[in-house]
Amino acid sequence: MGYLNNSVVTVDAILTTKGRELLAKNDGSFRITQFAFADDEIDYTLYNPTHPSGSAFYGEAIQNMPLLEAFPQETQIMKYKLATLPRGTAKLPVLNLGYSAITLKQGASLAITPQTLNYLGNAQAYETSGYSATISDVRLMSTFTGIGINTTAAQTSNAPITTTLGTNVSQTIIGSQINLRATTVNTLFGTNTQLSATITFVGLDSGARLTIPVLINKTIV
Amino acid sequence: MSFKRLDPEDFLVSSDSIVNTLWSTDTPTLTTFFTSSIQIASSAGTYYYSVYQTGSTLSNAAVQFDIAYADSKGSGSVLYNNAVPGVSPTKTIYGQYRSMILEDENSSFTFGKGTNIYTTDNFWVINFERARYKQSLFPGSLNLKLSGSNGIINLTDDSVDNPVSQFLGSTRVYQLISGSNGTAGSLANSGYVASSGSYGLVFPDLGTILLNPVAVSQSIRVSPSRSNNSDGLNNQKLFTAIDLGDSFTINSQETLTSDYVFVRARNSEFNYSENPSFISGSTGEVIYDDFINAPQVYLTTIGMYNDSNELVAVAKMSRPLLKDFTKEALVRVKLDF
C-alpha cells in the first residue's frame, strides 16, 4: 500500500502588462473575479490513440513536456482556452467573422458582427454574453467600440479611455457588434505607409477565439 | 463557457516573514570593507562615510552601510561658521537622530538599562542601506567585531536574552552588548560595560545601530576626538575598527504579503479545448473520435481576469496537467505584491 499524493499544486502568477496598467490606475479595475484555463503550447497531434503500449501511453509525448514561463503580454498568452461543453460534443465552437483580415484606409469605418458555429446544438448562433475584441495597439483606431451588450463587463470595457497612450497599448471591448474606425493621425505612420496590428475575438460563452490581422493604409495627399 | 467566477472563499491573503542575508555579496558575513575617497571628499563626506563591500570604483560596488558621528556640542568637526560656535555637522547628526528617535529635543540618549545606564551626548551611527535591510534588521543575527589597541570585542543585540520588545519613543530597540547571536551567554555584566552601560542601541526598524563611545573606548581603546572646530576623523576611527575586526554579520527581514487564489475545475468542466490542434479543419470537428465522449485536455496556463474579461495575471504550470471527465483539478495560484 502506498501513500496518495494529496498535495495541492501551487503556481506563481505574474501580472500582465494590462494588470500593471490597471493596478497603476488604482480605480478598482484590478480586481480578479474570474479565471480560465488554457492549453497553450499543447500540440494534440502528438496524442497517439494507437500507441503500442496501450492507453496509459497515449499522451506520453505531451504530459512530460517542459513548459515555457508565462509571457506578461496579455495578447500572447491564454490563446487556447479550455471550454466547458456537454459530453459528446463532436464539433467545437468556431468563430465566423466574415473576414480573414481587415485592411482600412485612414478614417475608414467597419462594423463586424461575429457569429459562433457549432454552439449549443446550433449551426450558427450569437452568444448571449457577446464577444470580446482585443486590439494589440489601440492607437490605430480613432473609434473602437462594442455595442449590443449591456452587461456590467461590457459597460466597463466600453467606457472611454482616460489614459494617455505614449506607446502601443492593447484595449479590450465587448459587444455583439464591434465598430472600428481607422485613425486619421498621420504622425503614427512616420515614414511608413502602413500600420499593422491584430484583433483577437473571443466568444465569451463558448471561449472560441480567432485572431485576424489589421492593416491601416496611409492616405497620401 | 470558458470563464468561471471565483467565490470569496477562493481568496486568501497571507503575510509571511522572509529572512535573508543583508549584504549584496549574498553571504551572511561581510569581511572586507572599503570607503570611497571621492565620497569622503564630497560635502556628504563631512557628515558620513559610505562603506562598500569592494573597491568603490568597481562595477559591482554597492554601498552596504554608512558611518556617522554625532555630538550634541558639535565637537569633532569643523564649524559651519566660526561666528556660530558649537554648530557643526556632528551637531546636525545628533539633532537628526534625537528628533527621529527620542521625539523630544530636551532628551538625551541613554545606553543600558536597570542600574547600569550611561547617558551621553555623543555616539557613532551605523546606518544600513535601505535596499540591503529591506524592511528591518533581523534581531539575533547581529555579530559585529570591532578591533582596537586593546583587542577585539564581539558585539550583538540582546534579543535572545530579552525577547520582549522594548521601545524608545515609538521605536523598537535592543541593547548592543558583548556576546554573539543575540545573547551575552555567560559573560560578566550581561554583556554590558561596568559603569558605562551597554555598547549601544540597535533599532531594527530603522536599520540603525548607535554605538556608545565610552563603552567602546573602555573596552578596546577606540575613542572619538571631541576637539572643537577641527575634523576629529571620527568616522574613520570607527571604520578602521570595523575593518580590522574583519567580520560583520547581520540579516534582513521583510514581510511578504501574498494573495492566494484557489481555482477549481470540477469533473464536468474544462474538458474541451479551443486549441487549433484539438480540432480538424475549419468546421470544428474534434481531431480524434475518442475525444467526442472522452476528451483529454492538458492544462498548461491559468488566467486571472477582472469583470471586464481583461487578463490581469497569468500563471503557468511546470508541466501539463491532464484533465478529463474523470478528474478534478485544484490549483493554488500565488500572487506576490
Coordinates of N, CA, C and O in Angstrom, one line a residue, chain A residues 8-16 18-20 22-23 29-49 58-59 62-71 74 77-78 80-94 118-119 153 156-157 172 174 202-209, chain B residues 1-7 10-11 259-265 268-279 282-288 290-323 325-326 329-337:
Chain A
V8 N -1.5 20.0 -2.9 CA -2.2 21.0 -3.9 C -1.1 21.5 -4.8 O 0.0 21.9 -4.3
V9 N -1.4 21.6 -6.1 CA -0.4 22.2 -7.0 C -0.4 23.7 -6.7 O -1.5 24.3 -6.7
T10 N 0.8 24.3 -6.6 CA 0.9 25.7 -6.4 C 1.7 26.3 -7.5 O 2.8 25.8 -7.8
V11 N 1.2 27.3 -8.1 CA 1.9 28.0 -9.2 C 2.0 29.5 -8.8 O 1.1 30.1 -8.2
D12 N 3.1 30.1 -9.3 CA 3.3 31.6 -9.1 C 2.8 32.3 -10.3 O 3.1 32.0 -11.4
A13 N 2.0 33.3 -10.0 CA 1.4 34.1 -11.1 C 2.2 35.4 -11.3 O 2.8 35.9 -10.3
I14 N 2.2 35.9 -12.5 CA 2.8 37.2 -12.7 C 1.7 38.1 -13.3 O 0.7 37.7 -13.8
L15 N 1.9 39.4 -13.0 CA 0.9 40.4 -13.6 C 1.2 40.6 -15.1 O 2.4 40.6 -15.5
T16 N 0.2 40.7 -15.8 CA 0.3 41.0 -17.2 C 0.5 42.5 -17.4 O 0.4 43.3 -16.4
K18 N -1.4 44.5 -18.9 CA -2.7 45.1 -18.7 C -2.9 45.1 -17.1 O -3.4 46.1 -16.6
G19 N -2.5 44.1 -16.4 CA -2.7 44.0 -15.0 C -1.9 45.2 -14.3 O -2.4 45.8 -13.4
R20 N -0.7 45.4 -14.8 CA 0.1 46.5 -14.2 C -0.6 47.9 -14.5 O -0.6 48.8 -13.7
L22 N -3.7 48.4 -15.0 CA -4.9 48.6 -14.2 C -4.6 48.9 -12.7 O -5.2 49.6 -12.0
L23 N -3.5 48.2 -12.3 CA -3.1 48.4 -10.9 C -2.6 49.9 -10.7 O -2.9 50.5 -9.7
S29 N -10.2 48.6 -11.0 CA -10.4 47.8 -12.1 C -9.5 46.6 -12.1 O -9.7 45.6 -12.7
F30 N -8.4 46.6 -11.2 CA -7.6 45.4 -11.0 C -8.3 44.6 -9.9 O -7.9 44.8 -8.7
R31 N -9.3 43.9 -10.2 CA -9.9 43.0 -9.2 C -10.2 41.7 -9.9 O -11.0 41.6 -10.8
I32 N -9.5 40.7 -9.4 CA -9.7 39.4 -10.0 C -11.0 38.8 -9.6 O -11.3 38.7 -8.4
T33 N -11.9 38.5 -10.5 CA -13.2 37.9 -10.2 C -13.5 36.6 -10.9 O -14.4 35.9 -10.6
Q34 N -12.7 36.2 -11.9 CA -12.9 35.0 -12.6 C -11.6 34.5 -13.2 O -10.6 35.2 -13.2
F35 N -11.6 33.2 -13.6 CA -10.4 32.6 -14.1 C -10.8 31.7 -15.3 O -12.0 31.5 -15.6
A36 N -9.8 31.4 -16.1 CA -10.0 30.5 -17.2 C -8.7 29.6 -17.3 O -7.6 30.0 -16.8
F37 N -8.9 28.4 -17.9 CA -7.7 27.6 -18.1 C -7.4 27.6 -19.6 O -8.3 27.8 -20.4
A38 N -6.2 27.4 -19.9 CA -5.8 27.3 -21.3 C -4.8 26.2 -21.5 O -4.1 25.7 -20.5
D39 N -4.6 25.7 -22.8 CA -3.6 24.7 -23.0 C -2.7 25.2 -24.1 O -2.3 24.4 -25.0
D40 N -2.2 26.4 -24.0 CA -1.2 27.0 -24.9 C 0.0 26.0 -24.9 O 0.3 25.4 -23.9
E41 N 0.6 25.9 -26.0 CA 1.8 25.1 -26.2 C 1.5 23.6 -26.5 O 2.4 22.9 -27.0
I42 N 0.3 23.1 -26.3 CA 0.0 21.7 -26.5 C -0.3 21.5 -27.9 O -1.1 22.2 -28.5
D43 N 0.3 20.4 -28.5 CA 0.0 20.0 -29.8 C -0.7 18.6 -29.8 O 0.0 17.6 -29.5
Y44 N -2.0 18.6 -30.0 CA -2.8 17.4 -29.8 C -2.5 16.4 -30.9 O -2.9 15.2 -30.8
T45 N -1.8 16.8 -31.9 CA -1.4 15.7 -32.9 C -0.4 14.8 -32.3 O -0.1 13.7 -32.9
L46 N 0.3 15.2 -31.2 CA 1.2 14.3 -30.5 C 0.5 13.2 -29.7 O 1.1 12.2 -29.3
Y47 N -0.8 13.4 -29.5 CA -1.6 12.4 -28.7 C -1.7 11.2 -29.7 O -2.1 11.4 -30.8
N48 N -1.4 10.1 -29.2 CA -1.4 8.9 -30.0 C -2.3 7.8 -29.5 O -2.0 7.0 -28.7
P49 N -3.6 7.8 -30.1 CA -4.6 6.8 -29.6 C -4.3 5.4 -30.1 O -5.0 4.4 -29.9
Y58 N -1.0 7.0 -24.3 CA -1.5 7.8 -25.4 C -0.9 9.3 -25.4 O -0.5 9.8 -26.4
G59 N -0.9 9.8 -24.2 CA -0.4 11.2 -24.0 C 1.1 11.3 -23.6 O 1.5 12.4 -23.2
I62 N 3.1 14.3 -24.6 CA 2.6 15.6 -24.2 C 2.9 15.8 -22.7 O 3.4 16.9 -22.3
Q63 N 2.6 14.8 -21.9 CA 2.5 15.1 -20.5 C 3.8 15.4 -19.8 O 3.8 15.9 -18.7
N64 N 4.9 15.0 -20.4 CA 6.2 15.3 -19.8 C 6.9 16.5 -20.4 O 8.1 16.7 -20.1
M65 N 6.2 17.2 -21.3 CA 6.9 18.3 -22.0 C 7.2 19.4 -21.0 O 6.4 19.7 -20.1
P66 N 8.4 20.0 -21.2 CA 8.7 21.2 -20.3 C 7.9 22.4 -20.9 O 7.8 22.6 -22.1
L67 N 7.4 23.2 -20.0 CA 6.6 24.4 -20.4 C 7.4 25.7 -20.3 O 8.3 25.8 -19.4
L68 N 7.1 26.6 -21.1 CA 7.7 27.9 -21.1 C 7.2 28.7 -19.9 O 6.0 28.5 -19.5
E69 N 7.9 29.7 -19.5 CA 7.4 30.6 -18.5 C 6.3 31.5 -19.1 O 6.2 31.6 -20.3
A70 N 5.6 32.1 -18.2 CA 4.5 33.0 -18.6 C 5.0 34.2 -19.3 O 6.0 34.8 -18.9
F71 N 4.3 34.7 -20.3 CA 4.6 35.9 -21.0 C 3.7 37.0 -20.4 O 2.5 36.8 -20.2
E74 N -0.5 40.3 -22.6 CA -1.7 39.5 -22.5 C -2.2 39.0 -23.8 O -3.1 38.1 -23.9
I77 N -0.7 35.2 -24.6 CA -0.9 34.1 -23.7 C -2.4 33.8 -23.5 O -3.2 34.7 -23.8
M78 N -2.8 32.7 -23.0 CA -4.2 32.3 -22.9 C -4.9 32.3 -24.2 O -6.0 32.8 -24.4
Y80 N -5.5 29.6 -26.2 CA -6.4 28.5 -26.4 C -7.1 28.1 -25.1 O -6.5 27.3 -24.3
K81 N -8.3 28.6 -24.9 CA -8.9 28.3 -23.6 C -9.6 27.0 -23.6 O -10.0 26.5 -24.6
L82 N -9.6 26.4 -22.4 CA -10.4 25.1 -22.2 C -11.9 25.5 -22.0 O -12.2 26.5 -21.4
A83 N -12.7 24.8 -22.6 CA -14.2 25.1 -22.6 C -14.9 24.0 -21.9 O -14.6 22.8 -21.9
T84 N -16.0 24.5 -21.2 CA -16.9 23.5 -20.6 C -18.1 23.3 -21.5 O -18.9 24.2 -21.8
L85 N -18.2 22.1 -22.1 CA -19.2 21.7 -23.0 C -19.8 20.4 -22.6 O -19.1 19.6 -21.9
P86 N -21.0 20.1 -23.1 CA -21.6 18.8 -22.8 C -20.8 17.6 -23.3 O -20.2 17.7 -24.4
R87 N -20.8 16.5 -22.5 CA -20.1 15.3 -23.0 C -20.7 14.9 -24.3 O -22.0 14.9 -24.5
G88 N -20.0 14.5 -25.2 CA -20.5 14.0 -26.5 C -20.4 15.1 -27.6 O -20.9 14.9 -28.7
T89 N -19.8 16.2 -27.3 CA -19.6 17.3 -28.2 C -18.6 16.8 -29.3 O -17.5 16.5 -29.1
A90 N -19.1 16.8 -30.5 CA -18.3 16.3 -31.7 C -17.7 17.5 -32.4 O -16.6 17.3 -33.1
K91 N -18.3 18.6 -32.4 CA -17.8 19.8 -33.0 C -17.6 20.9 -32.0 O -18.6 21.2 -31.3
L92 N -16.5 21.6 -32.0 CA -16.3 22.6 -31.1 C -16.7 24.0 -31.7 O -16.6 24.1 -32.9
P93 N -17.1 24.9 -30.8 CA -17.5 26.2 -31.4 C -16.3 26.9 -32.1 O -15.2 26.8 -31.7
V94 N -16.7 27.5 -33.2 CA -15.7 28.2 -34.1 C -16.3 29.6 -34.4 O -17.5 29.7 -34.7
N118 N -21.4 25.9 -34.5 CA -21.4 24.7 -33.6 C -21.6 24.9 -32.2 O -20.9 24.3 -31.3
Y119 N -22.4 25.9 -31.8 CA -22.6 26.2 -30.4 C -24.0 25.8 -29.9 O -25.0 26.3 -30.5
A153 N -19.8 44.0 -17.5 CA -18.5 43.8 -18.1 C -18.4 44.6 -19.4 O -17.4 45.3 -19.6
T156 N -18.2 48.4 -18.6 CA -16.9 48.8 -18.1 C -15.9 48.8 -19.2 O -15.1 49.7 -19.3
S157 N -15.9 47.8 -20.0 CA -15.0 47.7 -21.1 C -15.2 48.8 -22.2 O -14.2 49.3 -22.7
T172 N -9.4 46.1 -24.8 CA -10.4 45.1 -24.9 C -11.8 45.7 -24.8 O -12.1 46.5 -23.9
I174 N -16.3 44.9 -25.5 CA -17.2 43.8 -25.5 C -18.5 44.2 -26.2 O -19.0 45.4 -26.0
V202 N -13.0 36.8 -29.0 CA -13.3 35.7 -28.2 C -14.8 35.6 -27.9 O -15.4 36.6 -27.4
G203 N -15.4 34.5 -28.1 CA -16.8 34.3 -27.7 C -16.8 34.1 -26.2 O -16.2 33.2 -25.7
L204 N -17.5 35.0 -25.5 CA -17.5 35.0 -24.0 C -18.2 33.8 -23.4 O -17.9 33.4 -22.3
D205 N -19.1 33.2 -24.1 CA -19.8 32.0 -23.6 C -19.0 30.7 -24.0 O -18.8 29.8 -23.2
S206 N -18.6 30.7 -25.3 CA -18.0 29.4 -25.8 C -16.5 29.4 -25.6 O -15.9 28.3 -25.5
G207 N -15.8 30.5 -25.5 CA -14.4 30.5 -25.4 C -13.7 30.4 -26.8 O -12.5 30.5 -26.9
A208 N -14.5 30.3 -27.8 CA -13.9 30.2 -29.2 C -13.2 31.5 -29.5 O -13.6 32.6 -29.1
R209 N -12.1 31.4 -30.2 CA -11.2 32.5 -30.4 C -10.7 32.6 -31.8 O -10.4 31.6 -32.4
Chain B
M1 N -18.8 27.4 -21.8 CA -18.2 28.5 -21.0 C -16.8 28.3 -20.8 O -16.3 27.2 -20.5
S2 N -16.0 29.4 -20.9 CA -14.6 29.2 -20.7 C -14.1 30.0 -19.4 O -13.0 29.8 -19.0
F3 N -15.0 30.9 -19.0 CA -14.7 31.6 -17.7 C -15.4 31.1 -16.6 O -16.6 30.7 -16.7
K4 N -14.8 31.0 -15.4 CA -15.6 30.6 -14.2 C -15.4 31.6 -13.1 O -14.2 32.1 -12.8
R5 N -16.5 32.0 -12.5 CA -16.4 33.0 -11.4 C -15.7 32.4 -10.2 O -15.9 31.3 -9.9
L6 N -15.0 33.3 -9.5 CA -14.4 32.9 -8.2 C -15.3 33.3 -7.1 O -16.0 34.4 -7.1
D7 N -15.3 32.5 -6.0 CA -16.1 32.8 -4.9 C -15.2 33.5 -3.8 O -14.0 33.4 -3.9
D10 N -12.5 31.6 -2.2 CA -11.3 31.2 -3.1 C -10.1 32.1 -2.9 O -9.0 31.7 -3.4
F11 N -10.3 33.2 -2.1 CA -9.1 34.1 -2.0 C -8.6 34.0 -0.5 O -9.3 33.8 0.4
D259 N -1.1 36.9 -2.1 CA -2.5 36.7 -2.4 C -2.7 35.3 -3.0 O -2.1 35.0 -4.1
Y260 N -3.3 34.4 -2.3 CA -3.5 33.1 -2.9 C -4.9 33.0 -3.5 O -5.9 33.4 -2.8
V261 N -5.0 32.4 -4.6 CA -6.3 32.2 -5.3 C -6.5 30.7 -5.6 O -5.6 30.2 -6.2
F262 N -7.5 30.1 -5.0 CA -7.7 28.7 -5.3 C -8.7 28.5 -6.5 O -9.8 29.0 -6.4
V263 N -8.2 27.9 -7.5 CA -9.0 27.7 -8.7 C -9.3 26.2 -8.8 O -8.5 25.4 -8.6
R264 N -10.6 26.0 -9.1 CA -11.1 24.6 -9.1 C -11.8 24.3 -10.4 O -12.6 25.1 -10.8
A265 N -11.4 23.2 -10.9 CA -12.1 22.7 -12.1 C -12.8 21.4 -11.7 O -12.2 20.4 -11.4
S268 N -16.8 17.9 -14.6 CA -17.6 18.2 -15.8 C -17.1 19.4 -16.5 O -17.6 19.8 -17.6
E269 N -16.1 20.1 -16.0 CA -15.7 21.4 -16.5 C -14.4 21.4 -17.2 O -13.5 20.6 -16.9
F270 N -14.2 22.2 -18.2 CA -12.9 22.4 -18.9 C -12.4 21.2 -19.5 O -11.2 20.9 -19.4
N271 N -13.2 20.4 -20.2 CA -12.8 19.2 -20.8 C -12.6 19.2 -22.3 O -12.2 18.2 -22.9
Y272 N -12.9 20.4 -22.9 CA -12.7 20.5 -24.3 C -11.8 21.8 -24.5 O -11.7 22.6 -23.6
S273 N -11.2 21.8 -25.7 CA -10.2 22.9 -25.9 C -10.5 23.6 -27.2 O -11.0 23.0 -28.2
E274 N -10.2 24.9 -27.2 CA -10.2 25.7 -28.5 C -8.9 25.7 -29.2 O -8.7 26.4 -30.2
N275 N -8.0 24.8 -28.7 CA -6.7 24.7 -29.4 C -6.9 24.2 -30.8 O -7.6 23.3 -31.1
P276 N -6.2 24.9 -31.8 CA -6.4 24.5 -33.2 C -6.0 23.1 -33.5 O -6.5 22.5 -34.5
S277 N -5.1 22.5 -32.7 CA -4.7 21.1 -33.0 C -5.7 20.1 -32.3 O -5.6 18.9 -32.5
F278 N -6.7 20.6 -31.6 CA -7.7 19.8 -31.0 C -8.8 19.5 -32.0 O -9.6 18.6 -31.8
I279 N -8.9 20.3 -33.0 CA -9.9 20.2 -34.0 C -9.3 20.0 -35.3 O -8.1 20.3 -35.5
S282 N -11.6 23.6 -40.6 CA -12.3 24.8 -40.1 C -13.7 24.6 -39.6 O -14.4 25.5 -39.3
T283 N -14.1 23.3 -39.6 CA -15.5 23.0 -39.2 C -15.6 22.8 -37.8 O -16.7 22.7 -37.2
G284 N -14.5 22.6 -37.0 CA -14.6 22.5 -35.6 C -14.7 21.1 -35.1 O -14.9 20.8 -33.9
E285 N -14.6 20.1 -36.0 CA -14.7 18.7 -35.6 C -13.5 18.3 -34.7 O -12.3 18.6 -35.1
V286 N -13.7 17.5 -33.6 CA -12.6 17.1 -32.8 C -11.6 16.2 -33.6 O -12.1 15.5 -34.5
I287 N -10.4 16.2 -33.2 CA -9.4 15.6 -34.1 C -9.5 14.0 -34.0 O -9.2 13.3 -35.0
Y288 N -9.8 13.5 -32.8 CA -9.9 12.1 -32.7 C -11.4 11.7 -32.2 O -12.0 12.4 -31.4
D290 N -12.2 9.5 -30.3 CA -12.2 9.2 -28.8 C -12.5 10.5 -28.0 O -13.0 10.4 -26.9
F291 N -12.2 11.6 -28.6 CA -12.4 12.9 -27.9 C -13.8 13.3 -27.8 O -14.1 14.3 -27.1
I292 N -14.7 12.7 -28.5 CA -16.1 13.1 -28.5 C -16.7 12.8 -27.2 O -17.3 13.7 -26.5
N293 N -16.5 11.6 -26.7 CA -17.1 11.2 -25.4 C -16.1 11.2 -24.2 O -16.5 11.2 -23.1
A294 N -14.8 11.1 -24.6 CA -13.8 11.0 -23.5 C -12.7 11.9 -23.9 O -11.5 11.5 -24.2
P295 N -12.9 13.2 -24.0 CA -11.9 14.1 -24.3 C -10.8 14.2 -23.3 O -11.0 14.0 -22.1
Q296 N -9.5 14.4 -23.7 CA -8.4 14.5 -22.9 C -7.7 15.8 -23.2 O -7.3 16.0 -24.3
V297 N -7.7 16.7 -22.2 CA -7.0 18.0 -22.5 C -5.9 18.2 -21.5 O -5.9 17.5 -20.4
Y298 N -4.9 19.0 -21.8 CA -3.8 19.2 -20.9 C -3.7 20.7 -20.5 O -3.4 21.6 -21.4
L299 N -3.9 20.9 -19.3 CA -4.0 22.3 -18.8 C -2.5 22.8 -18.6 O -1.7 22.1 -18.0
T300 N -2.2 23.9 -19.2 CA -0.8 24.5 -19.0 C -0.8 25.9 -18.4 O 0.2 26.3 -17.8
T301 N -1.9 26.6 -18.6 CA -1.9 28.0 -18.2 C -3.2 28.4 -17.5 O -4.3 27.9 -17.8
I302 N -3.1 29.2 -16.5 CA -4.2 29.7 -15.7 C -4.3 31.2 -15.9 O -3.3 31.9 -15.5
G303 N -5.4 31.8 -16.3 CA -5.5 33.2 -16.5 C -6.5 33.7 -15.5 O -7.5 33.2 -15.2
M304 N -6.1 34.9 -14.9 CA -6.9 35.5 -13.9 C -7.5 36.8 -14.5 O -6.7 37.6 -15.0
Y305 N -8.8 36.9 -14.5 CA -9.5 38.0 -15.2 C -10.3 38.9 -14.3 O -10.7 38.5 -13.2
N306 N -10.5 40.2 -14.7 CA -11.4 41.0 -14.0 C -12.8 41.0 -14.6 O -13.0 40.2 -15.5
D307 N -13.7 41.8 -14.1 CA -15.1 41.7 -14.6 C -15.2 42.1 -16.1 O -16.2 41.8 -16.7
S308 N -14.2 42.8 -16.6 CA -14.2 43.2 -18.0 C -13.6 42.2 -18.9 O -13.3 42.5 -20.1
N309 N -13.3 41.0 -18.3 CA -12.6 40.0 -19.1 C -11.2 40.3 -19.5 O -10.7 39.8 -20.6
E310 N -10.6 41.2 -18.8 CA -9.2 41.6 -19.1 C -8.3 40.7 -18.3 O -8.5 40.5 -17.1
L311 N -7.3 40.2 -19.0 CA -6.3 39.2 -18.4 C -5.4 40.1 -17.5 O -4.5 40.8 -18.1
V312 N -5.5 40.0 -16.2 CA -4.6 40.8 -15.3 C -3.5 40.1 -14.7 O -2.5 40.6 -14.3
A313 N -3.5 38.7 -14.6 CA -2.4 37.9 -14.1 C -2.5 36.6 -14.8 O -3.6 36.1 -15.2
V314 N -1.3 36.0 -14.8 CA -1.3 34.7 -15.5 C -0.3 33.8 -14.8 O 0.7 34.3 -14.3
A315 N -0.6 32.5 -14.8 CA 0.4 31.5 -14.1 C 0.5 30.3 -15.1 O -0.4 29.9 -15.8
K316 N 1.7 29.8 -15.1 CA 2.0 28.6 -15.9 C 2.3 27.4 -15.0 O 2.9 27.6 -14.0
M317 N 1.8 26.2 -15.4 CA 2.1 25.0 -14.7 C 3.6 24.6 -15.0 O 4.1 25.1 -16.1
S318 N 4.2 23.8 -14.2 CA 5.5 23.4 -14.5 C 5.5 22.2 -15.6 O 6.5 22.0 -16.3
R319 N 4.4 21.5 -15.6 CA 4.2 20.5 -16.7 C 2.7 20.4 -17.0 O 1.9 20.8 -16.1
P320 N 2.3 19.9 -18.1 CA 0.9 19.8 -18.4 C 0.2 18.9 -17.5 O 0.7 17.9 -17.0
L321 N -1.0 19.4 -17.1 CA -1.9 18.6 -16.2 C -3.1 18.0 -16.9 O -3.9 18.8 -17.5
L322 N -3.2 16.7 -16.9 CA -4.2 16.1 -17.7 C -5.6 16.3 -17.0 O -5.7 16.2 -15.8
K323 N -6.6 16.7 -17.8 CA -7.9 16.9 -17.3 C -8.9 16.2 -18.3 O -8.8 16.3 -19.5
F325 N -13.1 14.0 -18.0 CA -14.4 13.9 -17.2 C -14.2 13.1 -15.9 O -15.1 13.1 -15.1
T326 N -13.1 12.4 -15.7 CA -12.9 11.6 -14.5 C -12.0 12.3 -13.5 O -11.7 11.8 -12.5
A329 N -9.5 19.3 -10.8 CA -8.2 19.9 -10.6 C -8.4 21.0 -9.5 O -9.4 21.8 -9.5
L330 N -7.4 21.1 -8.6 CA -7.4 22.2 -7.6 C -6.0 22.8 -7.7 O -5.0 22.1 -7.4
V331 N -5.9 24.0 -8.1 CA -4.6 24.7 -8.2 C -4.6 25.9 -7.3 O -5.6 26.7 -7.3
R332 N -3.5 26.1 -6.6 CA -3.4 27.3 -5.8 C -2.4 28.3 -6.5 O -1.3 28.0 -6.8
V333 N -3.0 29.4 -6.9 CA -2.2 30.4 -7.6 C -1.7 31.5 -6.6 O -2.5 32.0 -5.8
K334 N -0.4 31.8 -6.6 CA 0.2 32.7 -5.7 C 0.5 34.0 -6.4 O 1.2 34.0 -7.4
L335 N 0.0 35.1 -5.8 CA 0.3 36.4 -6.4 C 1.1 37.2 -5.3 O 0.6 37.4 -4.2
D336 N 2.3 37.6 -5.6 CA 3.1 38.4 -4.6 C 3.0 39.9 -4.9 O 3.0 40.3 -6.1
F337 N 2.9 40.6 -3.9 CA 2.9 42.1 -4.0 C 4.0 42.7 -3.2 O 4.3 42.2 -2.2

